Coordinates of C-alpha atoms in Angstrom, one line a residue:
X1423 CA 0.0 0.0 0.0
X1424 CA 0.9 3.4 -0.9
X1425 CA 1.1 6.4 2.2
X1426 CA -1.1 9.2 2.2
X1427 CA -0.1 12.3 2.0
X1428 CA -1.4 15.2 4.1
X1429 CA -2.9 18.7 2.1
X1430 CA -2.2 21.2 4.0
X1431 CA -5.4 23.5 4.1
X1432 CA -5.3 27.7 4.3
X1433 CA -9.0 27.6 4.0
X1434 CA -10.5 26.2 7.5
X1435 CA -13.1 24.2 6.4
X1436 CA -14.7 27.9 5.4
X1437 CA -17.1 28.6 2.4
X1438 CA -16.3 32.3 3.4
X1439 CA -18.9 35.3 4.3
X1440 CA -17.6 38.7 3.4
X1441 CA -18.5 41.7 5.3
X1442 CA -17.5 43.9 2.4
X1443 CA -20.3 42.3 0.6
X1444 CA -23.0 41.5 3.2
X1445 CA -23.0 45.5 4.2
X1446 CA -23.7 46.0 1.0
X1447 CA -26.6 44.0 0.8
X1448 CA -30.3 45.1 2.0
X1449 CA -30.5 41.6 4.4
X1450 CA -31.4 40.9 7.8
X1451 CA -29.1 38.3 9.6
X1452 CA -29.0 35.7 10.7
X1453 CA -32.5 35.4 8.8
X1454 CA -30.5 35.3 5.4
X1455 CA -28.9 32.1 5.9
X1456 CA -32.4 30.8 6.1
X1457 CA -34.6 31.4 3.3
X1458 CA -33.5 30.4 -0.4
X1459 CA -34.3 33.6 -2.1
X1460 CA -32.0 35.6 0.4
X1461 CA -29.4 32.7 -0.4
X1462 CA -29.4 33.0 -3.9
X1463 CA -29.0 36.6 -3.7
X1464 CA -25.8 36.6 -1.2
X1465 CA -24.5 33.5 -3.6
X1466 CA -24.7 35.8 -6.7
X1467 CA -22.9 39.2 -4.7
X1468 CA -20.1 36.6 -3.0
X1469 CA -19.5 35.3 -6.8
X1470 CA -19.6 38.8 -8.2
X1471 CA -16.9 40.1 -5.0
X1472 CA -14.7 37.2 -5.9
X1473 CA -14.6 37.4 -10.0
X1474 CA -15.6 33.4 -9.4
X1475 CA -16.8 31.2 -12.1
X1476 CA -19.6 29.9 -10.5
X1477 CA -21.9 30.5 -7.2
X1478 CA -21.5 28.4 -3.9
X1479 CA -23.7 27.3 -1.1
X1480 CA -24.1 26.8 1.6
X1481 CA -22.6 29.2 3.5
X1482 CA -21.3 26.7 6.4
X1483 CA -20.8 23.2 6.6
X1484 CA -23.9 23.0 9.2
X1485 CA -26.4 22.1 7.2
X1486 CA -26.7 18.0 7.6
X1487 CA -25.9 18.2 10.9
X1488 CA -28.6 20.5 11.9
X1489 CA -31.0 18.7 9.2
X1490 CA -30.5 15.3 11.8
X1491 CA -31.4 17.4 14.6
X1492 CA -28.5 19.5 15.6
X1493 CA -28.3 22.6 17.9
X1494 CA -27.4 25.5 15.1
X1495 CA -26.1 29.1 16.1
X1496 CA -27.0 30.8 12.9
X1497 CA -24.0 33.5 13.2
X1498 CA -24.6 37.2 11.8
X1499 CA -23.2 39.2 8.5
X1500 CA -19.8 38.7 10.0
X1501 CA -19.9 34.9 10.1
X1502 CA -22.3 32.1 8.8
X1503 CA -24.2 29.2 11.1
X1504 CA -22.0 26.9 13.1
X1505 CA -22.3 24.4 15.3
X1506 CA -23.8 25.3 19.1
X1507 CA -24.8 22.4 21.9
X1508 CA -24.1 19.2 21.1
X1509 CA -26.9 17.0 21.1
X1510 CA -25.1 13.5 21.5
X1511 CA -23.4 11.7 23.6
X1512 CA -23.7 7.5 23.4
X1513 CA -23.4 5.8 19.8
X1514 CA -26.9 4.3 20.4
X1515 CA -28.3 8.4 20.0
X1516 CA -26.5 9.1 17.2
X1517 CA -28.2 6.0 15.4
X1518 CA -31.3 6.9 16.3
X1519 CA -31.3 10.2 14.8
X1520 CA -33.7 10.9 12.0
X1521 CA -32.8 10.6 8.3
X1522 CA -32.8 14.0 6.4
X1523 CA -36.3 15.6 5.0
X1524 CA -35.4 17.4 2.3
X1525 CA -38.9 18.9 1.5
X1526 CA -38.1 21.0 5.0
X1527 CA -36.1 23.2 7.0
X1528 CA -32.6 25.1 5.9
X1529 CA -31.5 22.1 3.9
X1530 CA -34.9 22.4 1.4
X1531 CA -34.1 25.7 1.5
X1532 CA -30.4 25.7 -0.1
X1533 CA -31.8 23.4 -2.7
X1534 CA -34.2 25.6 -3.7
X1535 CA -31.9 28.4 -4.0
X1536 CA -29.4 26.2 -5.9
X1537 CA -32.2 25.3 -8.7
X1538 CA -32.9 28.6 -8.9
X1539 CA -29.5 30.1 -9.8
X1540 CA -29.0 26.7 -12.2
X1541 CA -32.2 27.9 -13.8
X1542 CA -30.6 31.6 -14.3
X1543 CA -28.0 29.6 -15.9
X1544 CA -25.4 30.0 -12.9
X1545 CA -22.8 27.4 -12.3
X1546 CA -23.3 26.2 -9.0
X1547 CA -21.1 24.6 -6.2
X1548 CA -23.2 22.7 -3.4
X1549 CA -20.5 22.3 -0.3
X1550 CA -21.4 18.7 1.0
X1551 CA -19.3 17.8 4.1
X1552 CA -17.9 14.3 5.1
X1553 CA -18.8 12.1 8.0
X1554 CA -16.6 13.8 11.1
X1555 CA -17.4 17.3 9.9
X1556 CA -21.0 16.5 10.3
X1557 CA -20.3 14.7 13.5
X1558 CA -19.1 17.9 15.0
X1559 CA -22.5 19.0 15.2
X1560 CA -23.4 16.6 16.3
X1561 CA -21.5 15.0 19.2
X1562 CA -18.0 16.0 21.4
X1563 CA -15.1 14.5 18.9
X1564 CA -13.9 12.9 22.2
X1565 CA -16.2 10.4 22.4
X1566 CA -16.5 9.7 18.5
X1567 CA -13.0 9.3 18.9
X1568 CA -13.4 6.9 21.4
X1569 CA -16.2 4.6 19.7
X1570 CA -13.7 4.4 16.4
X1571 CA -11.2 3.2 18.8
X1572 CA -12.9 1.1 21.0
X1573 CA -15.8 -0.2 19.0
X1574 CA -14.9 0.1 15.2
X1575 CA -18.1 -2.1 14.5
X1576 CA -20.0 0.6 15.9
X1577 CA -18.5 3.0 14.3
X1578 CA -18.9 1.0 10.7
X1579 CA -23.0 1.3 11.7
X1580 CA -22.2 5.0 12.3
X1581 CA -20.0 5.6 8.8
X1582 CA -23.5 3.2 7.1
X1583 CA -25.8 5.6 7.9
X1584 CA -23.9 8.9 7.5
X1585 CA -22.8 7.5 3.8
X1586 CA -26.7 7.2 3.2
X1587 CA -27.5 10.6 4.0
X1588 CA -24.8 12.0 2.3
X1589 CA -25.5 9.7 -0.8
X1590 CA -29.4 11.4 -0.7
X1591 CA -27.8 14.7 -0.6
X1592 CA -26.1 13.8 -3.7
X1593 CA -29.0 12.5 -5.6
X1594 CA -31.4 15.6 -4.4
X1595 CA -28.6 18.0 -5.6
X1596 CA -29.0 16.4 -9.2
X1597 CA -33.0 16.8 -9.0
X1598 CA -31.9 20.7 -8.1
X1599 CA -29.9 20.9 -11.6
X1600 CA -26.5 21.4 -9.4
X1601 CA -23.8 21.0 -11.5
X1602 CA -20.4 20.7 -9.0
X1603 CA -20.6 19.1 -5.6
X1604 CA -17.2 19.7 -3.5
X1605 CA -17.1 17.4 -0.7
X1606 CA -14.5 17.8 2.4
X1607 CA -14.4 16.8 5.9
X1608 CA -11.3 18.3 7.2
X1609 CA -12.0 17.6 10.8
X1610 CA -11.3 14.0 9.6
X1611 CA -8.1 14.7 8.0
X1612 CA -5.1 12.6 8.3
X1613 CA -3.3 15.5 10.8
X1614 CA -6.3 15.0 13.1
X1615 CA -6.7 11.0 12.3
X1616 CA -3.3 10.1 11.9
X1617 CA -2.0 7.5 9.6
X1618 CA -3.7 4.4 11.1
X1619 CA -7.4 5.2 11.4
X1620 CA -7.2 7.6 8.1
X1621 CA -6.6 3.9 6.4
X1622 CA -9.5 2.4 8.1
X1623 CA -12.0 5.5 7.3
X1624 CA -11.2 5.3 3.6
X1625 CA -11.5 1.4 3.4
X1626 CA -14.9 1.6 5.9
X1627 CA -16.3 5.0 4.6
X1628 CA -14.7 7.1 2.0
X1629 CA -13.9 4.4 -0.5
X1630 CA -17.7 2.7 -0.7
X1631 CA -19.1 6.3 -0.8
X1632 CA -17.8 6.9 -3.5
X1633 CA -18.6 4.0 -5.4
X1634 CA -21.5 4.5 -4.7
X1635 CA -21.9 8.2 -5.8
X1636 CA -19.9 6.9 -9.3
X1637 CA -23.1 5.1 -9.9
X1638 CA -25.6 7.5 -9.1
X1639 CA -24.0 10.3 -10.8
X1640 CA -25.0 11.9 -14.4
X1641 CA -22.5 13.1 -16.9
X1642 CA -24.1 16.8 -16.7
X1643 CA -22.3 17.0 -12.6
X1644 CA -19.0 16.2 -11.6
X1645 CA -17.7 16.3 -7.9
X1646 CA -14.9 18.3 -6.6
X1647 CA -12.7 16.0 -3.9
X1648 CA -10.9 18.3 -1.2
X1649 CA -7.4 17.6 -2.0
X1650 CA -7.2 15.9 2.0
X1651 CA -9.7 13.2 0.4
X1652 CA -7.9 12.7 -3.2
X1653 CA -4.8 11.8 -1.3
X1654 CA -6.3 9.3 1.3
X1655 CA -8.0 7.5 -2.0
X1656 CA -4.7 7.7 -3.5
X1657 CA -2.8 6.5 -0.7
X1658 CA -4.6 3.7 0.1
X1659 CA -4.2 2.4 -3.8
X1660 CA -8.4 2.9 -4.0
X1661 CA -7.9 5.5 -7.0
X1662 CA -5.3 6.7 -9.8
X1663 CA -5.1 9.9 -11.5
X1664 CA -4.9 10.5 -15.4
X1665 CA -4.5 13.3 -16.9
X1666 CA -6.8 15.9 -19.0
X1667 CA -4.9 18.3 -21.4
X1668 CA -6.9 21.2 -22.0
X1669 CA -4.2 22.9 -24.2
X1670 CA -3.5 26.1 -22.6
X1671 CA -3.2 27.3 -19.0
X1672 CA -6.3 27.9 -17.3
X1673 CA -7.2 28.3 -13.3
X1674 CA -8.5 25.5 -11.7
X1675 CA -11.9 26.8 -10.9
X1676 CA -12.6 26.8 -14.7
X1677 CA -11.7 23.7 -15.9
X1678 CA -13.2 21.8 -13.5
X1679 CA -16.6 23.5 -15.1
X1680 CA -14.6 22.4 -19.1
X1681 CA -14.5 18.5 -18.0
X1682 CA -17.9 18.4 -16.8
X1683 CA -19.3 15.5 -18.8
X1684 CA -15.5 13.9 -19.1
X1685 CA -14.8 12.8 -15.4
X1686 CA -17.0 12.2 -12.7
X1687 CA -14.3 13.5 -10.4
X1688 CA -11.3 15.9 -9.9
X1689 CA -9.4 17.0 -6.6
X1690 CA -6.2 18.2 -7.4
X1691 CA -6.5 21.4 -5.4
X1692 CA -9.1 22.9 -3.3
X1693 CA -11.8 24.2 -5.0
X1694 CA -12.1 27.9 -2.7
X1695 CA -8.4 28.4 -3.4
X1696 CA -10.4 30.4 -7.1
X1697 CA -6.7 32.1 -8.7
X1698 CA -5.0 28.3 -9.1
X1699 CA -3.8 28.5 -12.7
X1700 CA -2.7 25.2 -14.4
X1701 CA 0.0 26.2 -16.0
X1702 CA 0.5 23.0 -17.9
X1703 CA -3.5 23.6 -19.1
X1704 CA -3.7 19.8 -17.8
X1705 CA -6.6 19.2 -14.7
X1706 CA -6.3 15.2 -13.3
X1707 CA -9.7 13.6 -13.1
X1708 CA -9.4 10.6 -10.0
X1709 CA -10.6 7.2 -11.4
X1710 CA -11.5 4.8 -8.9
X1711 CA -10.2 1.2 -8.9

């Protein structure tokens, strides 16, 4: 087996709210984060602020937790939602929480907004966040932590119903028309995991999700790995890359919307780092073995 290597991230697990454009904006916070049409309207100004190629939402990386019942502080025009009280504390409550509604609540919500700004013919990036970033809204990482260590079949029950949910989201983002899906979980990164259960969470978790989502997904939406994943899949021999040569240098952030339709996946750099140029003009789509 190969090692993973560690990305190191300068973007804290941040989609990024701007004051310079939120003051700018007739909005009342926290209420923004909220309603879809107040979403699609910050989307468009952050896209517009950052000369992006395409809009992105949410706003946090909240959402599924607080979608399975988690405690939500929904921040202010300074910062977006985050996590508040956590709500678990045994492995037994975190199974029994309820599977994701998407016809309610914030999580309907960002959908809506996302067809919406598809249907004004928008590219749009839907952040979807991995199993332990969810988890911390969800319950203390000390005692996740301590169910992977000390009951890993537990925690496979755990990863099972976490990949369902996120698979869901996946397959309600394509009924929305959303075209890019970036998925990270940072807080479950190999300088928080370490070598040894970063192995196990790809071969338990991140490996069969994706799999999974290769099946499910249409040629008209490709996913954007966080660099931290790409390497784990990598390193554990679960994917290769293979090179795209769009002929002439071009920043990251655009050619992921060019291969659309040619790779069902890309994670060569993270997707909010928007001034990446590829020099070369070539972008590496990940095949899975």
């Amino acid at each position: 087996m190969s090692k993973i290597i560690d990305f190191q991230c300068t973007y804290d697990n941040s989609v990024g709210i701007n004051k310079e454009v939120t003051q700018n904006l007739d909005l009342e916070f926290p209420q923004a984060y909220k309603n879809w049409d107040s979403m699609a309207l910050l989307a468009e100004a952050l896209k517009d602020h950052n000369k992006a190629t395409f809009c992105e939402l949410p706003f946090c990386h909240t959402v599924e937790g607080e979608a399975m019942g988690g405690s939500i502080n929904y921040g202010d025009e300074n910062i977006g939602p985050r996590a508040k009280d956590y709500i678990c504390t045994t492995a037994e409550e975190l199974l029994a929480l309820p599977e994701i509604d998407y016809s309610k609540g914030r999580i309907s919500e960002v959908l809506k907004a996302c067809k919406y700004l598809r249907q004004k013919g928008e590219n749009v990036v839907l952040y979807i966040s991995g199993p332990f970033t969810i988890l911390n809204v969800l319950m203390d990482p000390r005692h996740v932590f301590k169910i992977f260590r000390k009951k890993p079949e537990v925690m496979k029950a755990i990863f099972d119903k976490f990949q369902k949910e996120i698979v869901g989201f996946v397959e309600e983002a394509q009924k929305s028309g959303v075209n890019m899906i970036s998925y990270g979980d940072s807080t479950g990164g190999l300088n928080i995991l370490g070598p040894k259960l970063s192995e196990e969470v790809v071969e338990m978790f991140t490996y069969p999700l994706f799999k999974r989502i290769e099946e499910i997904l249409n040629d008209k939406t490709i996913v954007l790995l966080c660099p931290k994943t790409t390497f784990a899949l990598l390193g554990t021999d679960k994917a290769v890359w293979h090179d795209i040569d769009l002929g002439v240098p071009i920043r990251y952030s655009e050619a992921c919307v060019k291969v659309i339709g040619q790779t069902k996946f890309v994670g060569q750099m993270c997707i909010k780092n928007k001034e990446f140029e590829l020099k070369n003009g070539i972008i590496k789509r990940i095949s899975l073995l």
